[in-house]
PDB file of C-alpha atoms in Angstrom:
ATOM      1  CA  THR K1293       0.000   0.000   0.000  1.00 41.00           C
ATOM      2  CA  LEU K1294       1.290   3.454  -0.894  1.00 42.00           C
ATOM      3  CA  SER K1295       0.112   6.686   0.698  1.00 41.00           C
ATOM      4  CA  LEU K1296       1.260   9.698  -1.266  1.00 43.00           C
ATOM      5  CA  HIS K1297       0.815  13.324  -2.213  1.00 46.00           C
ATOM      6  CA  ASP K1298       2.442  13.421  -5.628  1.00 50.00           C
ATOM      7  CA  ALA K1299       2.438  11.262  -8.757  1.00 52.00           C
ATOM      8  CA  LEU K1300       6.021   9.989  -8.585  1.00 52.00           C
ATOM      9  CA  PRO K1301       5.572   7.186  -6.004  1.00 55.00           C
ATOM     10  CA  ILE K1302       2.550   5.832  -7.923  1.00 64.00           C
ATOM     11  CA  SER K1303       4.921   4.927 -10.740  1.00 66.00           C
ATOM     12  CA  VAL K1304       6.257   2.222  -8.420  1.00 67.00           C
ATOM     13  CA  ALA K1305       2.830   0.579  -8.424  1.00 66.00           C
ATOM     14  CA  VAL K1306       2.455   1.012 -12.183  1.00 68.00           C
ATOM     15  CA  GLN K1307       5.792  -0.705 -12.829  1.00 68.00           C
ATOM     16  CA  ASN K1308       5.722  -3.284 -10.019  1.00 67.00           C
ATOM     17  CA  ASN K1309       3.459  -6.327 -10.074  1.00 71.00           C
ATOM     18  CA  ASN K1310       3.821  -6.848  -6.322  1.00 74.00           C
ATOM     19  CA  ILE K1311       1.828  -3.792  -5.195  1.00 79.00           C
ATOM     20  CA  ALA K1312      -1.650  -4.767  -4.003  1.00 82.00           C
ATOM     21  CA  GLY K1313      -3.131  -1.309  -3.575  1.00 86.00           C
ATOM     22  CA  VAL K1314      -2.542   2.419  -3.703  1.00 87.00           C
ATOM     23  CA  ILE K1315      -3.945   5.256  -1.620  1.00 90.00           C
ATOM     24  CA  ALA K1316      -3.422   8.436  -3.651  1.00 89.00           C
ATOM     25  CA  CYS K1317      -3.896  11.939  -2.281  1.00 89.00           C
ATOM     26  CA  ALA K1318      -4.410  14.942  -4.573  1.00 85.00           C
ATOM     27  CA  ALA K1319      -2.396  13.446  -7.445  1.00 78.00           C
ATOM     28  CA  GLY K1320      -3.006  10.965 -10.228  1.00 75.00           C
ATOM     29  CA  LEU K1321      -1.139   8.284 -12.083  1.00 73.00           C
ATOM     30  CA  PRO K1322       1.989   9.253 -14.035  1.00 70.00           C
ATOM     31  CA  ASN K1323       1.787   9.676 -17.789  1.00 68.00           C
ATOM     32  CA  THR K1324       2.900   6.530 -19.562  1.00 60.00           C
ATOM     33  CA  ALA K1325       3.055   5.445 -23.175  1.00 58.00           C
ATOM     34  CA  GLN K1326       1.957   1.940 -22.213  1.00 62.00           C
ATOM     35  CA  PRO K1327      -1.726   1.164 -21.582  1.00 66.00           C
ATOM     36  CA  LEU K1328      -2.671   0.793 -17.935  1.00 69.00           C
ATOM     37  CA  GLN K1329      -3.164  -2.704 -16.624  1.00 66.00           C
ATOM     38  CA  SER K1330      -5.349  -3.480 -13.612  1.00 64.00           C
ATOM     39  CA  LYS K1331      -2.546  -4.737 -11.390  1.00 78.00           C
ATOM     40  CA  PHE K1332      -3.502  -2.936  -8.175  1.00 85.00           C
ATOM     41  CA  ASN K1333      -6.495  -1.470  -6.381  1.00 90.00           C
ATOM     42  CA  TYR K1334      -6.678   2.308  -6.359  1.00 91.00           C
ATOM     43  CA  PHE K1335      -8.292   4.603  -3.771  1.00 94.00           C
ATOM     44  CA  GLY K1336      -7.972   8.288  -4.635  1.00 93.00           C
ATOM     45  CA  MET K1337      -8.778  11.278  -2.406  1.00 95.00           C
ATOM     46  CA  VAL K1338      -8.961  14.897  -3.517  1.00 95.00           C
ATOM     47  CA  GLY K1339     -10.509  18.145  -2.300  1.00 95.00           C
ATOM     48  CA  VAL K1340     -13.409  19.706  -4.188  1.00 96.00           C
ATOM     49  CA  TYR K1341     -11.331  22.927  -4.397  1.00 96.00           C
ATOM     50  CA  ASP K1342      -8.159  21.159  -5.549  1.00 96.00           C
ATOM     51  CA  PHE K1343      -6.898  22.279  -8.967  1.00 94.00           C
ATOM     52  CA  ASN K1344      -6.146  18.588  -9.678  1.00 92.00           C
ATOM     53  CA  LEU K1345      -9.774  17.481  -9.231  1.00 94.00           C
ATOM     54  CA  THR K1346     -10.682  17.456 -12.932  1.00 93.00           C
ATOM     55  CA  GLU K1347      -7.557  15.444 -13.728  1.00 90.00           C
ATOM     56  CA  LEU K1348      -8.489  12.846 -11.107  1.00 91.00           C
ATOM     57  CA  GLN K1349     -12.086  12.691 -12.334  1.00 92.00           C
ATOM     58  CA  HIS K1350     -10.862  11.920 -15.845  1.00 90.00           C
ATOM     59  CA  GLN K1351      -8.412   9.379 -14.436  1.00 88.00           C
ATOM     60  CA  ASP K1352     -11.249   7.697 -12.526  1.00 90.00           C
ATOM     61  CA  GLN K1353     -13.038   7.140 -15.829  1.00 89.00           C
ATOM     62  CA  THR K1354      -9.851   5.717 -17.344  1.00 87.00           C
ATOM     63  CA  LEU K1355      -9.432   3.309 -14.428  1.00 88.00           C
ATOM     64  CA  GLU K1356     -12.999   2.113 -14.944  1.00 89.00           C
ATOM     65  CA  GLN K1357     -12.390   1.559 -18.647  1.00 87.00           C
ATOM     66  CA  ASN K1358      -9.216  -0.429 -17.900  1.00 85.00           C
ATOM     67  CA  GLY K1359     -10.813  -2.762 -15.387  1.00 87.00           C
ATOM     68  CA  PHE K1360      -9.324  -1.345 -12.188  1.00 88.00           C
ATOM     69  CA  THR K1361     -10.973  -1.713  -8.812  1.00 91.00           C
ATOM     70  CA  HIS K1362     -11.117   1.939  -7.818  1.00 93.00           C
ATOM     71  CA  GLN K1363     -12.790   4.586  -5.686  1.00 95.00           C
ATOM     72  CA  LEU K1364     -12.508   8.365  -5.840  1.00 96.00           C
ATOM     73  CA  LEU K1365     -13.456  10.164  -2.631  1.00 96.00           C
ATOM     74  CA  THR K1366     -13.773  13.955  -2.488  1.00 96.00           C
ATOM     75  CA  PHE K1367     -13.671  16.107   0.632  1.00 96.00           C
ATOM     76  CA  GLN K1368     -14.278  19.762   1.485  1.00 94.00           C
ATOM     77  CA  GLY K1369     -10.772  21.102   0.994  1.00 94.00           C
ATOM     78  CA  LYS K1370      -8.162  22.261  -1.481  1.00 92.00           C
ATOM     79  CA  HIS K1371      -4.725  20.825  -2.385  1.00 91.00           C
ATOM     80  CA  ALA K1372      -4.002  19.306   1.017  1.00 87.00           C
ATOM     81  CA  TRP K1373      -4.125  16.099   3.020  1.00 89.00           C
ATOM     82  CA  PRO K1374      -7.635  14.636   3.504  1.00 92.00           C
ATOM     83  CA  PRO K1375      -9.254  14.208   6.931  1.00 93.00           C
ATOM     84  CA  ALA K1376      -8.013  11.276   9.016  1.00 92.00           C
ATOM     85  CA  ALA K1377     -11.427   9.585   8.707  1.00 94.00           C
ATOM     86  CA  ASP K1378     -10.998   9.412   4.931  1.00 95.00           C
ATOM     87  CA  PHE K1379      -7.654   7.641   5.379  1.00 94.00           C
ATOM     88  CA  GLU K1380      -9.376   5.157   7.668  1.00 95.00           C
ATOM     89  CA  MET K1381     -11.982   4.493   4.994  1.00 97.00           C
ATOM     90  CA  ALA K1382      -9.259   4.006   2.374  1.00 96.00           C
ATOM     91  CA  ILE K1383      -7.441   1.426   4.517  1.00 96.00           C
ATOM     92  CA  LEU K1384     -10.686  -0.435   5.244  1.00 97.00           C
ATOM     93  CA  TRP K1385     -11.441  -0.392   1.507  1.00 97.00           C
ATOM     94  CA  LEU K1386      -8.074  -1.969   0.715  1.00 96.00           C
ATOM     95  CA  GLN K1387      -8.651  -4.639   3.363  1.00 96.00           C
ATOM     96  CA  ALA K1388     -12.115  -5.454   2.004  1.00 97.00           C
ATOM     97  CA  ASN K1389     -10.666  -5.908  -1.458  1.00 95.00           C
ATOM     98  CA  ALA K1390      -7.993  -8.147   0.023  1.00 95.00           C
ATOM     99  CA  MET K1391     -10.786 -10.285   1.486  1.00 96.00           C
ATOM    100  CA  LYS K1392     -12.430 -10.566  -1.934  1.00 93.00           C
ATOM    101  CA  GLU K1393      -9.108 -11.600  -3.430  1.00 92.00           C
ATOM    102  CA  ASN K1394      -8.515 -14.161  -0.621  1.00 91.00           C
ATOM    103  CA  LEU K1395      -5.407 -12.310   0.532  1.00 91.00           C
ATOM    104  CA  GLN K1396      -6.762 -12.083   4.079  1.00 92.00           C
ATOM    105  CA  PRO K1397      -9.611 -13.799   5.945  1.00 94.00           C
ATOM    106  CA  LYS K1398     -13.065 -12.269   6.005  1.00 95.00           C
ATOM    107  CA  ASN K1399     -13.516  -9.918   8.961  1.00 96.00           C
ATOM    108  CA  ASP K1400     -17.092  -8.862   9.677  1.00 95.00           C
ATOM    109  CA  SER K1401     -16.007  -6.080  12.038  1.00 96.00           C
ATOM    110  CA  LEU K1402     -13.887  -4.432   9.359  1.00 96.00           C
ATOM    111  CA  LEU K1403     -16.651  -4.829   6.796  1.00 97.00           C
ATOM    112  CA  SER K1404     -19.163  -3.286   9.197  1.00 96.00           C
ATOM    113  CA  ALA K1405     -16.823  -0.338   9.746  1.00 97.00           C
ATOM    114  CA  LEU K1406     -16.415   0.170   5.986  1.00 97.00           C
ATOM    115  CA  ASN K1407     -20.169  -0.084   5.512  1.00 96.00           C
ATOM    116  CA  THR K1408     -20.620   2.604   8.181  1.00 96.00           C
ATOM    117  CA  ASN K1409     -18.093   4.818   6.384  1.00 96.00           C
ATOM    118  CA  TYR K1410     -19.906   4.443   3.080  1.00 97.00           C
ATOM    119  CA  SER K1411     -23.315   5.065   4.653  1.00 96.00           C
ATOM    120  CA  GLY K1412     -22.053   8.214   6.343  1.00 96.00           C
ATOM    121  CA  GLN K1413     -20.409   9.562   3.190  1.00 96.00           C
ATOM    122  CA  ILE K1414     -23.507   8.797   1.112  1.00 96.00           C
ATOM    123  CA  SER K1415     -25.793  10.488   3.648  1.00 96.00           C
ATOM    124  CA  MET K1416     -23.631  13.634   3.590  1.00 96.00           C
ATOM    125  CA  ALA K1417     -23.684  13.639  -0.215  1.00 96.00           C
ATOM    126  CA  VAL K1418     -27.485  13.339  -0.207  1.00 95.00           C
ATOM    127  CA  ALA K1419     -27.815  16.128   2.365  1.00 95.00           C
ATOM    128  CA  SER K1420     -25.611  18.471   0.319  1.00 94.00           C
ATOM    129  CA  LYS K1421     -27.374  17.475  -2.924  1.00 94.00           C
ATOM    130  CA  ASP K1422     -24.088  16.317  -4.420  1.00 95.00           C
ATOM    131  CA  PHE K1423     -25.764  13.886  -6.793  1.00 94.00           C
ATOM    132  CA  ILE K1424     -22.576  12.886  -8.592  1.00 94.00           C
ATOM    133  CA  LYS K1425     -20.702  12.013  -5.414  1.00 95.00           C
ATOM    134  CA  GLU K1426     -23.709  10.080  -4.156  1.00 96.00           C
ATOM    135  CA  GLN K1427     -23.759   7.845  -7.230  1.00 95.00           C
ATOM    136  CA  GLN K1428     -19.976   7.378  -7.225  1.00 95.00           C
ATOM    137  CA  LEU K1429     -20.062   6.255  -3.612  1.00 96.00           C
ATOM    138  CA  LEU K1430     -23.007   3.925  -4.177  1.00 96.00           C
ATOM    139  CA  ALA K1431     -21.304   2.306  -7.153  1.00 95.00           C
ATOM    140  CA  GLY K1432     -18.087   1.953  -5.173  1.00 96.00           C
ATOM    141  CA  ALA K1433     -19.826   0.442  -2.153  1.00 96.00           C
ATOM    142  CA  ILE K1434     -21.549  -2.129  -4.324  1.00 96.00           C
ATOM    143  CA  LYS K1435     -18.338  -3.082  -6.108  1.00 95.00           C
ATOM    144  CA  VAL K1436     -16.257  -3.576  -2.970  1.00 96.00           C
ATOM    145  CA  LEU K1437     -18.912  -5.070  -0.656  1.00 96.00           C
ATOM    146  CA  ASN K1438     -20.821  -7.288  -3.082  1.00 95.00           C
ATOM    147  CA  GLY K1439     -20.206 -10.890  -2.122  1.00 93.00           C
ATOM    148  CA  LEU K1440     -19.063  -9.865   1.347  1.00 95.00           C
ATOM    149  CA  SER K1441     -22.255  -8.272   2.702  1.00 93.00           C
ATOM    150  CA  ASP K1442     -25.759  -7.267   1.626  1.00 94.00           C
ATOM    151  CA  VAL K1443     -25.684  -4.440  -0.918  1.00 95.00           C
ATOM    152  CA  SER K1444     -29.336  -4.535  -2.021  1.00 96.00           C
ATOM    153  CA  ALA K1445     -30.169  -1.188  -0.394  1.00 95.00           C
ATOM    154  CA  TYR K1446     -27.219   0.451  -2.130  1.00 96.00           C
ATOM    155  CA  GLN K1447     -28.250  -1.107  -5.435  1.00 95.00           C
ATOM    156  CA  LYS K1448     -31.816   0.203  -5.144  1.00 95.00           C
ATOM    157  CA  GLN K1449     -30.615   3.716  -4.301  1.00 95.00           C
ATOM    158  CA  LEU K1450     -28.117   3.641  -7.171  1.00 95.00           C
ATOM    159  CA  THR K1451     -30.702   2.565  -9.734  1.00 94.00           C
ATOM    160  CA  GLU K1452     -33.123   5.267  -8.629  1.00 93.00           C
ATOM    161  CA  GLY K1453     -30.415   7.915  -8.594  1.00 92.00           C
ATOM    162  CA  LEU K1454     -28.992   7.135 -12.024  1.00 92.00           C
ATOM    163  CA  ASN K1455     -32.437   7.628 -13.546  1.00 91.00           C
ATOM    164  CA  ALA K1456     -33.130  10.887 -11.709  1.00 92.00           C
ATOM    165  CA  ASN K1457     -33.192  14.111 -13.714  1.00 94.00           C
ATOM    166  CA  ASN K1458     -31.127  16.011 -11.133  1.00 93.00           C
ATOM    167  CA  TYR K1459     -28.276  13.504 -11.500  1.00 94.00           C
ATOM    168  CA  LYS K1460     -28.375  13.665 -15.300  1.00 95.00           C
ATOM    169  CA  ALA K1461     -28.351  17.469 -15.189  1.00 94.00           C
ATOM    170  CA  ALA K1462     -25.410  17.435 -12.750  1.00 94.00           C
ATOM    171  CA  VAL K1463     -23.389  15.139 -15.028  1.00 94.00           C
ATOM    172  CA  GLU K1464     -24.090  17.336 -18.036  1.00 94.00           C
ATOM    173  CA  GLN K1465     -23.028  20.455 -16.157  1.00 94.00           C
ATOM    174  CA  GLN K1466     -19.909  18.763 -14.797  1.00 93.00           C
ATOM    175  CA  THR K1467     -18.802  17.899 -18.340  1.00 94.00           C
ATOM    176  CA  GLN K1468     -19.230  21.511 -19.445  1.00 95.00           C
ATOM    177  CA  LEU K1469     -17.432  22.845 -16.377  1.00 96.00           C
ATOM    178  CA  GLN K1470     -14.527  20.440 -16.843  1.00 95.00           C
ATOM    179  CA  GLN K1471     -13.986  21.743 -20.369  1.00 95.00           C
ATOM    180  CA  LEU K1472     -14.160  25.356 -19.193  1.00 96.00           C
ATOM    181  CA  GLU K1473     -11.811  24.677 -16.293  1.00 96.00           C
ATOM    182  CA  LEU K1474      -9.146  22.972 -18.399  1.00 96.00           C
ATOM    183  CA  SER K1475      -9.218  25.660 -21.077  1.00 97.00           C
ATOM    184  CA  SER K1476      -9.036  28.390 -18.413  1.00 97.00           C
ATOM    185  CA  GLN K1477      -6.086  26.701 -16.727  1.00 97.00           C
ATOM    186  CA  GLN K1478      -4.238  26.533 -20.036  1.00 96.00           C
ATOM    187  CA  SER K1479      -4.990  30.185 -20.721  1.00 97.00           C
ATOM    188  CA  PHE K1480      -3.844  31.277 -17.260  1.00 97.00           C
ATOM    189  CA  ALA K1481      -0.605  29.316 -17.576  1.00 97.00           C
ATOM    190  CA  GLN K1482       0.178  30.851 -20.966  1.00 96.00           C
ATOM    191  CA  GLU K1483      -0.672  34.403 -19.919  1.00 96.00           C
ATOM    192  CA  PHE K1484       0.628  34.472 -16.361  1.00 97.00           C
ATOM    193  CA  THR K1485       3.924  36.262 -17.046  1.00 96.00           C
ATOM    194  CA  GLN K1486       2.376  38.593 -19.637  1.00 96.00           C
ATOM    195  CA  HIS K1487       0.327  40.720 -17.224  1.00 96.00           C
ATOM    196  CA  ASP K1488       1.019  42.794 -14.122  1.00 96.00           C
ATOM    197  CA  ASP K1489      -0.420  42.365 -10.656  1.00 96.00           C
ATOM    198  CA  LYS K1490      -3.211  44.909 -11.251  1.00 97.00           C
ATOM    199  CA  TRP K1491      -4.485  42.948 -14.256  1.00 97.00           C
ATOM    200  CA  TRP K1492      -4.445  39.693 -12.296  1.00 97.00           C
ATOM    201  CA  ALA K1493      -6.163  41.407  -9.367  1.00 97.00           C
ATOM    202  CA  GLN K1494      -9.082  42.162 -11.691  1.00 97.00           C
ATOM    203  CA  GLN K1495      -9.193  38.524 -12.829  1.00 97.00           C
ATOM    204  CA  ILE K1496      -9.148  37.246  -9.250  1.00 97.00           C
ATOM    205  CA  ASN K1497     -11.921  39.648  -8.223  1.00 97.00           C
ATOM    206  CA  SER K1498     -13.966  38.493 -11.204  1.00 97.00           C
ATOM    207  CA  LEU K1499     -13.458  34.837 -10.259  1.00 98.00           C
ATOM    208  CA  ARG K1500     -14.437  35.542  -6.643  1.00 97.00           C
ATOM    209  CA  HIS K1501     -17.591  37.264  -7.863  1.00 98.00           C
ATOM    210  CA  SER K1502     -18.361  34.187  -9.983  1.00 98.00           C
ATOM    211  CA  VAL K1503     -17.944  31.977  -6.913  1.00 97.00           C
ATOM    212  CA  LYS K1504     -20.513  34.049  -5.014  1.00 97.00           C
ATOM    213  CA  THR K1505     -23.019  34.260  -7.881  1.00 97.00           C
ATOM    214  CA  ALA K1506     -22.709  30.672  -9.148  1.00 96.00           C
ATOM    215  CA  LYS K1507     -26.039  28.894  -9.615  1.00 94.00           C
ATOM    216  CA  THR K1508     -24.805  25.471  -8.463  1.00 93.00           C
ATOM    217  CA  GLN K1509     -22.193  24.166  -6.031  1.00 93.00           C
ATOM    218  CA  TYR K1510     -20.298  22.529  -8.915  1.00 95.00           C
ATOM    219  CA  GLU K1511     -19.941  25.882 -10.660  1.00 96.00           C
ATOM    220  CA  ALA K1512     -18.859  27.658  -7.464  1.00 97.00           C
ATOM    221  CA  GLN K1513     -16.269  24.967  -6.742  1.00 97.00           C
ATOM    222  CA  MET K1514     -14.888  25.213 -10.271  1.00 97.00           C
ATOM    223  CA  TYR K1515     -14.305  28.966 -10.028  1.00 98.00           C
ATOM    224  CA  GLN K1516     -12.635  28.533  -6.633  1.00 97.00           C
ATOM    225  CA  ARG K1517     -10.381  25.850  -8.132  1.00 97.00           C
ATOM    226  CA  LEU K1518      -9.338  28.321 -10.816  1.00 98.00           C
ATOM    227  CA  ILE K1519      -8.339  30.808  -8.111  1.00 97.00           C
ATOM    228  CA  ASN K1520      -6.368  28.052  -6.402  1.00 97.00           C
ATOM    229  CA  PHE K1521      -4.731  27.160  -9.724  1.00 97.00           C
ATOM    230  CA  LEU K1522      -3.582  30.761  -9.987  1.00 97.00           C
ATOM    231  CA  GLY K1523      -2.041  30.312  -6.561  1.00 97.00           C
ATOM    232  CA  LEU K1524      -0.092  27.334  -7.918  1.00 96.00           C
ATOM    233  CA  LEU K1525       1.105  29.395 -10.882  1.00 97.00           C
ATOM    234  CA  CYS K1526       2.182  32.120  -8.476  1.00 98.00           C
ATOM    235  CA  TYR K1527       4.193  29.668  -6.424  1.00 97.00           C
ATOM    236  CA  LEU K1528       5.924  28.104  -9.429  1.00 97.00           C
ATOM    237  CA  ASN K1529       6.740  31.401 -11.142  1.00 98.00           C
ATOM    238  CA  THR K1530       7.851  33.135  -7.946  1.00 98.00           C
ATOM    239  CA  ASP K1531      10.122  30.239  -7.056  1.00 97.00           C
ATOM    240  CA  HIS K1532      11.628  30.290 -10.555  1.00 98.00           C
ATOM    241  CA  ALA K1533      12.130  34.068 -10.489  1.00 98.00           C
ATOM    242  CA  LEU K1534      13.865  33.911  -7.099  1.00 98.00           C
ATOM    243  CA  ASN K1535      16.111  31.067  -8.216  1.00 96.00           C
ATOM    244  CA  THR K1536      17.163  33.006 -11.313  1.00 97.00           C
ATOM    245  CA  GLY K1537      17.676  36.298  -9.481  1.00 96.00           C
ATOM    246  CA  ASP K1538      14.733  38.023 -11.159  1.00 98.00           C
ATOM    247  CA  LEU K1539      13.626  40.032  -8.135  1.00 97.00           C
ATOM    248  CA  THR K1540      11.534  42.484 -10.144  1.00 97.00           C
ATOM    249  CA  ASN K1541       9.158  39.825 -11.403  1.00 97.00           C
ATOM    250  CA  ALA K1542       9.333  37.886  -8.144  1.00 98.00           C
ATOM    251  CA  GLY K1543       7.916  40.933  -6.382  1.00 97.00           C
ATOM    252  CA  VAL K1544       5.055  41.167  -8.888  1.00 97.00           C
ATOM    253  CA  TYR K1545       4.235  37.464  -8.627  1.00 98.00           C
ATOM    254  CA  LEU K1546       4.201  37.629  -4.831  1.00 98.00           C
ATOM    255  CA  LYS K1547       1.602  40.404  -4.937  1.00 98.00           C
ATOM    256  CA  VAL K1548      -0.620  38.193  -7.096  1.00 98.00           C
ATOM    257  CA  PHE K1549       0.071  35.208  -4.830  1.00 98.00           C
ATOM    258  CA  LYS K1550      -1.172  37.098  -1.760  1.00 97.00           C
ATOM    259  CA  LEU K1551      -4.343  38.034  -3.625  1.00 96.00           C
ATOM    260  CA  ALA K1552      -5.019  34.536  -4.939  1.00 97.00           C
ATOM    261  CA  ASP K1553      -4.110  32.499  -1.856  1.00 96.00           C
ATOM    262  CA  PRO K1554      -3.592  34.755   1.181  1.00 96.00           C
ATOM    263  CA  GLN K1555      -3.701  31.842   3.648  1.00 95.00           C
ATOM    264  CA  ASN K1556      -0.950  29.848   1.946  1.00 96.00           C
ATOM    265  CA  PRO K1557       2.162  29.742   4.182  1.00 97.00           C
ATOM    266  CA  ASP K1558       4.389  29.135   1.134  1.00 97.00           C
ATOM    267  CA  CYS K1559       3.518  32.625  -0.077  1.00 98.00           C
ATOM    268  CA  TYR K1560       5.097  34.162   3.017  1.00 98.00           C
ATOM    269  CA  TYR K1561       8.039  31.768   3.005  1.00 98.00           C
ATOM    270  CA  LEU K1562       8.860  32.890  -0.556  1.00 98.00           C
ATOM    271  CA  SER K1563       8.272  36.481   0.521  1.00 98.00           C
ATOM    272  CA  ALA K1564      10.909  36.011   3.219  1.00 98.00           C
ATOM    273  CA  ILE K1565      13.399  34.813   0.613  1.00 98.00           C
ATOM    274  CA  TYR K1566      12.548  37.830  -1.542  1.00 98.00           C
ATOM    275  CA  TYR K1567      13.154  40.237   1.354  1.00 98.00           C
ATOM    276  CA  MET K1568      16.438  38.555   2.248  1.00 98.00           C
ATOM    277  CA  ARG K1569      17.580  39.006  -1.343  1.00 97.00           C
ATOM    278  CA  GLU K1570      16.589  42.648  -0.979  1.00 97.00           C
ATOM    279  CA  ASN K1571      18.641  42.826   2.247  1.00 96.00           C
ATOM    280  CA  ASP K1572      15.540  43.636   4.293  1.00 97.00           C
ATOM    281  CA  ARG K1573      15.952  41.326   7.275  1.00 97.00           C
ATOM    282  CA  GLN K1574      13.149  42.906   9.285  1.00 97.00           C
ATOM    283  CA  GLN K1575      10.575  42.276   6.567  1.00 98.00           C
ATOM    284  CA  ALA K1576      11.957  38.774   6.029  1.00 98.00           C
ATOM    285  CA  ILE K1577      11.438  37.882   9.690  1.00 98.00           C
ATOM    286  CA  ALA K1578       7.940  39.379   9.603  1.00 98.00           C
ATOM    287  CA  ALA K1579       7.117  37.236   6.556  1.00 98.00           C
ATOM    288  CA  LEU K1580       8.454  34.095   8.265  1.00 98.00           C
ATOM    289  CA  LYS K1581       6.326  34.868  11.313  1.00 98.00           C
ATOM    290  CA  ASP K1582       3.278  35.039   9.043  1.00 98.00           C
ATOM    291  CA  ALA K1583       4.259  31.758   7.411  1.00 98.00           C
ATOM    292  CA  ALA K1584       4.591  30.056  10.789  1.00 97.00           C
ATOM    293  CA  LYS K1585       1.243  31.454  11.973  1.00 97.00           C
ATOM    294  CA  LEU K1586      -0.380  29.946   8.884  1.00 97.00           C
ATOM    295  CA  GLY K1587       1.116  26.519   9.554  1.00 96.00           C
ATOM    296  CA  TYR K1588       4.495  26.451   7.808  1.00 96.00           C
ATOM    297  CA  SER K1589       6.302  23.347   9.067  1.00 95.00           C
ATOM    298  CA  ASP K1590       9.353  22.614   6.902  1.00 95.00           C
ATOM    299  CA  VAL K1591      11.858  23.057   9.726  1.00 96.00           C
ATOM    300  CA  ALA K1592      14.704  21.459   7.790  1.00 95.00           C
ATOM    301  CA  LEU K1593      14.324  23.906   4.916  1.00 96.00           C
ATOM    302  CA  LEU K1594      14.283  26.884   7.265  1.00 96.00           C
ATOM    303  CA  LEU K1595      17.500  25.693   8.906  1.00 96.00           C
ATOM    304  CA  THR K1596      19.376  24.686   5.749  1.00 96.00           C
ATOM    305  CA  ASN K1597      18.404  27.377   3.253  1.00 96.00           C
ATOM    306  CA  PRO K1598      21.552  29.539   3.081  1.00 97.00           C
ATOM    307  CA  VAL K1599      19.511  32.652   2.351  1.00 97.00           C
ATOM    308  CA  PHE K1600      18.526  32.699   6.029  1.00 97.00           C
ATOM    309  CA  ASP K1601      22.073  32.301   7.380  1.00 96.00           C
ATOM    310  CA  PRO K1602      22.336  36.024   8.291  1.00 97.00           C
ATOM    311  CA  ILE K1603      19.337  35.762  10.656  1.00 97.00           C
ATOM    312  CA  GLN K1604      19.986  32.311  12.153  1.00 95.00           C
ATOM    313  CA  ALA K1605      21.145  33.821  15.443  1.00 95.00           C
ATOM    314  CA  ASP K1606      18.245  36.276  15.709  1.00 96.00           C
ATOM    315  CA  PRO K1607      15.961  35.379  18.659  1.00 96.00           C
ATOM    316  CA  ALA K1608      12.924  36.056  16.455  1.00 97.00           C
ATOM    317  CA  PHE K1609      14.154  33.465  13.941  1.00 97.00           C
ATOM    318  CA  LYS K1610      14.607  30.930  16.741  1.00 96.00           C
ATOM    319  CA  ASP K1611      11.008  31.596  17.832  1.00 97.00           C
ATOM    320  CA  ILE K1612       9.891  30.948  14.254  1.00 97.00           C
ATOM    321  CA  ILE K1613      11.675  27.585  14.317  1.00 97.00           C
ATOM    322  CA  ILE K1614       9.909  26.689  17.569  1.00 96.00           C
ATOM    323  CA  LYS K1615       6.552  27.587  16.010  1.00 97.00           C
ATOM    324  CA  ALA K1616       7.341  25.525  12.888  1.00 96.00           C
ATOM    325  CA  VAL K1617       8.205  22.522  15.066  1.00 96.00           C
ATOM    326  CA  GLN K1618       4.856  22.942  16.845  1.00 95.00           C
ATOM    327  CA  ASN K1619       3.151  23.015  13.436  1.00 94.00           C
ATOM    328  CA  VAL K1620       4.733  19.653  12.613  1.00 91.00           C
ATOM    329  CA  SER K1621       3.223  18.097  15.733  1.00 85.00           C
ATOM    330  CA  LYS K1622      -0.232  19.379  14.761  1.00 79.00           C
ATOM    331  CA  GLN K1623      -0.192  17.675  11.374  1.00 70.00           C
TER     332      GLN K1623
END
């Protein structure tokens, strides 16, 4: 079993016939020229505001077409680790599949716990009128539990739901939104370095307005994902500009970053690097304090990045390290 946050470790499962199952978080399978073979069970988890959601939805369809045993579980979050309860469900799911494949003995307690997880997730989907998630969970519950426990109630609910007009309308809208999202992401990536922070501020304000005025939750989530995708572009371009000594553009990108994702601790960590390059130690420490307040926890990077060598002995920097260590313990 692999638990991961990026696509690289999944390549181990793709290339190795001895991997029974994968738990994937916020990232999909690596691109490969060879067709996928159903060699392992796959449980994916991704936030509804994660810019990788559309990619994982498309991948889920590919896994189905290639005969994989799979489940995609969404949660209320962005590009981050899922709740602990979702990890528990993923591990139970892998164990249930192992029972079906006679890799471990049948365990009614584990199956009951998985059934409870599915029932709870389905009930929340029904309550929030997330018709697509409801049907995905029902189909997944039937696939994994059939032959191990009674799935007749799930089957009845699935049949009724698939024929409901609200589900069909949701699927049609999701397809349209996926196309719009992918084309918008491509456009943003191509245009990011061509505009100044004021232009991007207008785009971000427009996207935020679209989130508030969206007619459905799927539409609102899509516009928020586009804002979060801009945050990713900000991070990548700022990091590149700092590494190449382009402080002018780094400063512009950081302004956009703070508008797009003001609660992202990486924004303030990169800001600290920018201020150190500008020989402004006071502002650098202030930025690191903000990063730590927002949950920054990469203690090793703080201690080994040579850009911070001039402030290593500063008591304020030592306090930041203490706060970062505390953030690690909270994760």
